[in-house]
């Protein structure tokens, strides 16, 4: 989904989340593509898994969180693209706003893409908590499975 949808859902004068106009991350941090997992205490707790791709953060909501155990599939529902600077966001989205609740960075790091197809992505995460090769597989509409294949 596009950044237009991200913008359309938010009132930037009412939420501390970064606006797409804010400056992107500094170049010094950019030797690899970034990934981030944000723990989001919204109406229902979930983990937002985001991968830097094509200048934005491709995003999936993972209700049960990303597993560290190879083969353990987790549902990941694709949500709207987020601007790159969102990767550093932690804070509280006020009541009445889209995604109201607190956001904390659960893990972050860089990743390298191993294989990119229309309906599947294979990549290696190098985070603090998550390390290894993972696959995201689109099985129906916005629904994907996210799982670890192996330690690397
Ligand atoms: Mn969320």
PDB file of C-alpha atoms and ligand atoms in Angstrom:
ATOM      1  CA  UNK A   1       0.000   0.000   0.000  1.00  0.00           C
ATOM      2  CA  UNK A   2       1.132   3.507  -0.679  1.00  0.00           C
ATOM      3  CA  UNK A   3       2.320   6.431   1.414  1.00  0.00           C
ATOM      4  CA  UNK A   4      -0.806   8.317   0.338  1.00  0.00           C
ATOM      5  CA  UNK A   5      -2.764   5.909   2.532  1.00  0.00           C
ATOM      6  CA  UNK A   6      -0.362   6.505   5.422  1.00  0.00           C
ATOM      7  CA  UNK A   7      -0.888  10.265   5.077  1.00  0.00           C
ATOM      8  CA  UNK A   8      -4.639   9.983   4.637  1.00  0.00           C
ATOM      9  CA  UNK A   9      -5.039   8.093   7.912  1.00  0.00           C
ATOM     10  CA  UNK A  10      -3.143  10.597  10.043  1.00  0.00           C
ATOM     11  CA  UNK A  11      -3.527  14.147  11.272  1.00  0.00           C
ATOM     12  CA  UNK A  12       0.073  15.252  11.705  1.00  0.00           C
ATOM     13  CA  UNK A  13      -0.811  18.107  14.025  1.00  0.00           C
ATOM     14  CA  UNK A  14      -2.440  15.594  16.407  1.00  0.00           C
ATOM     15  CA  UNK A  15       0.024  12.713  16.490  1.00  0.00           C
ATOM     16  CA  UNK A  16       3.754  12.684  17.268  1.00  0.00           C
ATOM     17  CA  UNK A  17       4.425  10.194  14.447  1.00  0.00           C
ATOM     18  CA  UNK A  18       6.773  11.519  11.755  1.00  0.00           C
ATOM     19  CA  UNK A  19       5.235  13.113   8.729  1.00  0.00           C
ATOM     20  CA  UNK A  20       6.470  11.981   5.311  1.00  0.00           C
ATOM     21  CA  UNK A  21       7.920  15.454   4.884  1.00  0.00           C
ATOM     22  CA  UNK A  22      10.310  14.985   7.777  1.00  0.00           C
ATOM     23  CA  UNK A  23      13.921  14.334   6.952  1.00  0.00           C
ATOM     24  CA  UNK A  24      14.948  10.766   6.169  1.00  0.00           C
ATOM     25  CA  UNK A  25      17.584   8.953   8.199  1.00  0.00           C
ATOM     26  CA  UNK A  26      21.154  10.247   7.886  1.00  0.00           C
ATOM     27  CA  UNK A  27      23.426   8.630   5.276  1.00  0.00           C
ATOM     28  CA  UNK A  28      25.910   7.405   7.882  1.00  0.00           C
ATOM     29  CA  UNK A  29      23.423   4.807   9.077  1.00  0.00           C
ATOM     30  CA  UNK A  30      22.715   3.586   5.598  1.00  0.00           C
ATOM     31  CA  UNK A  31      25.327   0.975   4.726  1.00  0.00           C
ATOM     32  CA  UNK A  32      22.607  -1.696   4.666  1.00  0.00           C
ATOM     33  CA  UNK A  33      18.845  -1.625   4.224  1.00  0.00           C
ATOM     34  CA  UNK A  34      17.116  -1.253   7.543  1.00  0.00           C
ATOM     35  CA  UNK A  35      14.426  -3.307   9.196  1.00  0.00           C
ATOM     36  CA  UNK A  36      12.547  -2.567  12.377  1.00  0.00           C
ATOM     37  CA  UNK A  37       9.971  -4.305  14.530  1.00  0.00           C
ATOM     38  CA  UNK A  38       7.797  -1.959  16.556  1.00  0.00           C
ATOM     39  CA  UNK A  39       5.722  -3.294  19.423  1.00  0.00           C
ATOM     40  CA  UNK A  40       2.436  -1.485  19.144  1.00  0.00           C
ATOM     41  CA  UNK A  41       0.022  -1.454  22.052  1.00  0.00           C
ATOM     42  CA  UNK A  42      -3.015  -0.488  20.005  1.00  0.00           C
ATOM     43  CA  UNK A  43      -6.539  -1.808  20.603  1.00  0.00           C
ATOM     44  CA  UNK A  44      -4.975  -5.189  20.001  1.00  0.00           C
ATOM     45  CA  UNK A  45      -1.273  -5.655  20.758  1.00  0.00           C
ATOM     46  CA  UNK A  46       0.709  -6.457  17.633  1.00  0.00           C
ATOM     47  CA  UNK A  47       4.177  -6.109  16.203  1.00  0.00           C
ATOM     48  CA  UNK A  48       4.767  -4.007  13.106  1.00  0.00           C
ATOM     49  CA  UNK A  49       7.445  -5.564  10.944  1.00  0.00           C
ATOM     50  CA  UNK A  50       8.969  -3.110   8.474  1.00  0.00           C
ATOM     51  CA  UNK A  51      11.541  -3.543   5.720  1.00  0.00           C
ATOM     52  CA  UNK A  52      13.181  -0.722   3.824  1.00  0.00           C
ATOM     53  CA  UNK A  53      12.325  -1.272   0.160  1.00  0.00           C
ATOM     54  CA  UNK A  54      12.103   1.171  -2.729  1.00  0.00           C
ATOM     55  CA  UNK A  55      12.616   4.188  -0.466  1.00  0.00           C
ATOM     56  CA  UNK A  56       9.830   3.376   1.987  1.00  0.00           C
ATOM     57  CA  UNK A  57       9.183   0.972   4.840  1.00  0.00           C
ATOM     58  CA  UNK A  58       7.088  -1.914   3.553  1.00  0.00           C
ATOM     59  CA  UNK A  59       4.982  -2.886   6.550  1.00  0.00           C
ATOM     60  CA  UNK A  60       3.189  -5.880   7.988  1.00  0.00           C
ATOM     61  CA  UNK A  61       1.243  -6.210  11.238  1.00  0.00           C
ATOM     62  CA  UNK A  62       2.201  -9.433  13.003  1.00  0.00           C
ATOM     63  CA  UNK A  63      -0.329 -10.188  15.782  1.00  0.00           C
ATOM     64  CA  UNK A  64       1.800 -12.831  17.511  1.00  0.00           C
ATOM     65  CA  UNK A  65       5.189 -11.262  16.860  1.00  0.00           C
ATOM     66  CA  UNK A  66       8.097 -12.548  14.809  1.00  0.00           C
ATOM     67  CA  UNK A  67       9.272 -16.012  15.828  1.00  0.00           C
ATOM     68  CA  UNK A  68      12.941 -16.817  16.392  1.00  0.00           C
ATOM     69  CA  UNK A  69      12.268 -20.531  15.895  1.00  0.00           C
ATOM     70  CA  UNK A  70      12.863 -21.902  12.369  1.00  0.00           C
ATOM     71  CA  UNK A  71       9.677 -23.064  10.656  1.00  0.00           C
ATOM     72  CA  UNK A  72       7.275 -21.354  13.058  1.00  0.00           C
ATOM     73  CA  UNK A  73       4.918 -19.431  10.764  1.00  0.00           C
ATOM     74  CA  UNK A  74       3.335 -16.199  11.886  1.00  0.00           C
ATOM     75  CA  UNK A  75       0.526 -14.380  10.123  1.00  0.00           C
ATOM     76  CA  UNK A  76       1.678 -10.998   8.802  1.00  0.00           C
ATOM     77  CA  UNK A  77      -0.956  -8.679   7.386  1.00  0.00           C
ATOM     78  CA  UNK A  78       0.378  -6.115   4.941  1.00  0.00           C
ATOM     79  CA  UNK A  79      -0.412  -2.563   5.989  1.00  0.00           C
ATOM     80  CA  UNK A  80       0.350   0.773   4.389  1.00  0.00           C
ATOM     81  CA  UNK A  81       3.897   1.833   3.521  1.00  0.00           C
ATOM     82  CA  UNK A  82       5.523   4.067   6.130  1.00  0.00           C
ATOM     83  CA  UNK A  83       8.162   6.746   5.557  1.00  0.00           C
ATOM     84  CA  UNK A  84      11.751   5.679   6.367  1.00  0.00           C
ATOM     85  CA  UNK A  85      12.036   7.985   9.352  1.00  0.00           C
ATOM     86  CA  UNK A  86       9.208   6.074  11.038  1.00  0.00           C
ATOM     87  CA  UNK A  87      11.761   3.359  11.867  1.00  0.00           C
ATOM     88  CA  UNK A  88      13.029   5.448  14.782  1.00  0.00           C
ATOM     89  CA  UNK A  89       9.582   6.307  16.135  1.00  0.00           C
ATOM     90  CA  UNK A  90       8.722   5.501  19.718  1.00  0.00           C
ATOM     91  CA  UNK A  91       6.015   7.249  21.638  1.00  0.00           C
ATOM     92  CA  UNK A  92       2.309   7.486  22.181  1.00  0.00           C
ATOM     93  CA  UNK A  93      -0.214   8.004  19.412  1.00  0.00           C
ATOM     94  CA  UNK A  94      -3.050   9.888  21.158  1.00  0.00           C
ATOM     95  CA  UNK A  95      -6.571   8.520  21.566  1.00  0.00           C
ATOM     96  CA  UNK A  96      -8.808   9.237  18.619  1.00  0.00           C
ATOM     97  CA  UNK A  97      -5.967   8.953  16.128  1.00  0.00           C
ATOM     98  CA  UNK A  98      -5.241   6.097  13.761  1.00  0.00           C
ATOM     99  CA  UNK A  99      -3.310   3.367  15.617  1.00  0.00           C
ATOM    100  CA  UNK A 100      -3.804   5.044  19.013  1.00  0.00           C
ATOM    101  CA  UNK A 101      -1.575   3.528  21.685  1.00  0.00           C
ATOM    102  CA  UNK A 102       2.111   3.280  22.494  1.00  0.00           C
ATOM    103  CA  UNK A 103       4.854   2.242  20.094  1.00  0.00           C
ATOM    104  CA  UNK A 104       8.281   0.958  21.099  1.00  0.00           C
ATOM    105  CA  UNK A 105      11.119  -0.355  18.971  1.00  0.00           C
ATOM    106  CA  UNK A 106      11.298  -4.078  19.769  1.00  0.00           C
ATOM    107  CA  UNK A 107      14.167  -4.833  17.395  1.00  0.00           C
ATOM    108  CA  UNK A 108      16.061  -3.114  14.626  1.00  0.00           C
ATOM    109  CA  UNK A 109      18.998  -3.737  12.368  1.00  0.00           C
ATOM    110  CA  UNK A 110      19.909  -4.222   8.779  1.00  0.00           C
ATOM    111  CA  UNK A 111      18.922  -6.899   6.345  1.00  0.00           C
ATOM    112  CA  UNK A 112      20.003  -8.224   2.994  1.00  0.00           C
ATOM    113  CA  UNK A 113      17.573  -9.474   0.376  1.00  0.00           C
ATOM    114  CA  UNK A 114      18.355 -12.958  -0.868  1.00  0.00           C
ATOM    115  CA  UNK A 115      15.470 -13.409  -3.289  1.00  0.00           C
ATOM    116  CA  UNK A 116      12.655 -11.066  -4.231  1.00  0.00           C
ATOM    117  CA  UNK A 117       9.582 -12.338  -6.093  1.00  0.00           C
ATOM    118  CA  UNK A 118       6.112 -10.891  -6.447  1.00  0.00           C
ATOM    119  CA  UNK A 119       4.660 -13.149  -3.775  1.00  0.00           C
ATOM    120  CA  UNK A 120       7.655 -14.036  -1.689  1.00  0.00           C
ATOM    121  CA  UNK A 121      10.663 -12.360  -0.158  1.00  0.00           C
ATOM    122  CA  UNK A 122      13.658 -14.149   1.292  1.00  0.00           C
ATOM    123  CA  UNK A 123      16.068 -12.079   3.370  1.00  0.00           C
ATOM    124  CA  UNK A 124      18.624 -12.239   6.139  1.00  0.00           C
ATOM    125  CA  UNK A 125      17.966 -10.191   9.258  1.00  0.00           C
ATOM    126  CA  UNK A 126      20.835  -8.875  11.318  1.00  0.00           C
ATOM    127  CA  UNK A 127      19.143  -7.387  14.321  1.00  0.00           C
ATOM    128  CA  UNK A 128      19.704  -7.505  18.042  1.00  0.00           C
ATOM    129  CA  UNK A 129      16.976 -10.086  18.677  1.00  0.00           C
ATOM    130  CA  UNK A 130      16.226 -11.399  15.217  1.00  0.00           C
ATOM    131  CA  UNK A 131      19.053 -12.968  13.248  1.00  0.00           C
ATOM    132  CA  UNK A 132      18.848 -15.441  10.425  1.00  0.00           C
ATOM    133  CA  UNK A 133      17.127 -16.049   7.146  1.00  0.00           C
ATOM    134  CA  UNK A 134      13.418 -15.340   6.953  1.00  0.00           C
ATOM    135  CA  UNK A 135      10.730 -15.699   4.314  1.00  0.00           C
ATOM    136  CA  UNK A 136       7.630 -13.614   3.802  1.00  0.00           C
ATOM    137  CA  UNK A 137       5.128 -15.452   1.653  1.00  0.00           C
ATOM    138  CA  UNK A 138       1.919 -13.905   0.306  1.00  0.00           C
ATOM    139  CA  UNK A 139      -0.770 -16.598   0.415  1.00  0.00           C
ATOM    140  CA  UNK A 140      -3.969 -14.570   0.054  1.00  0.00           C
ATOM    141  CA  UNK A 141      -4.807 -10.917  -0.518  1.00  0.00           C
ATOM    142  CA  UNK A 142      -2.944  -8.903   2.151  1.00  0.00           C
ATOM    143  CA  UNK A 143      -2.151 -12.001   4.187  1.00  0.00           C
ATOM    144  CA  UNK A 144       1.401 -13.255   4.329  1.00  0.00           C
ATOM    145  CA  UNK A 145       3.256 -15.792   6.399  1.00  0.00           C
ATOM    146  CA  UNK A 146       6.503 -14.751   8.036  1.00  0.00           C
ATOM    147  CA  UNK A 147       8.892 -17.424   9.224  1.00  0.00           C
ATOM    148  CA  UNK A 148      12.519 -18.134   9.848  1.00  0.00           C
ATOM    149  CA  UNK A 149      14.164 -20.733   7.636  1.00  0.00           C
ATOM    150  CA  UNK A 150      17.508 -21.057   9.352  1.00  0.00           C
ATOM    151  CA  UNK A 151      20.218 -19.489  11.430  1.00  0.00           C
ATOM    152  CA  UNK A 152      22.955 -17.881   9.374  1.00  0.00           C
TER     153      UNK A 152
HETATM  154 MN1  LIG B   1       0.605  -0.994  14.216  1.00  0.00          MN
END
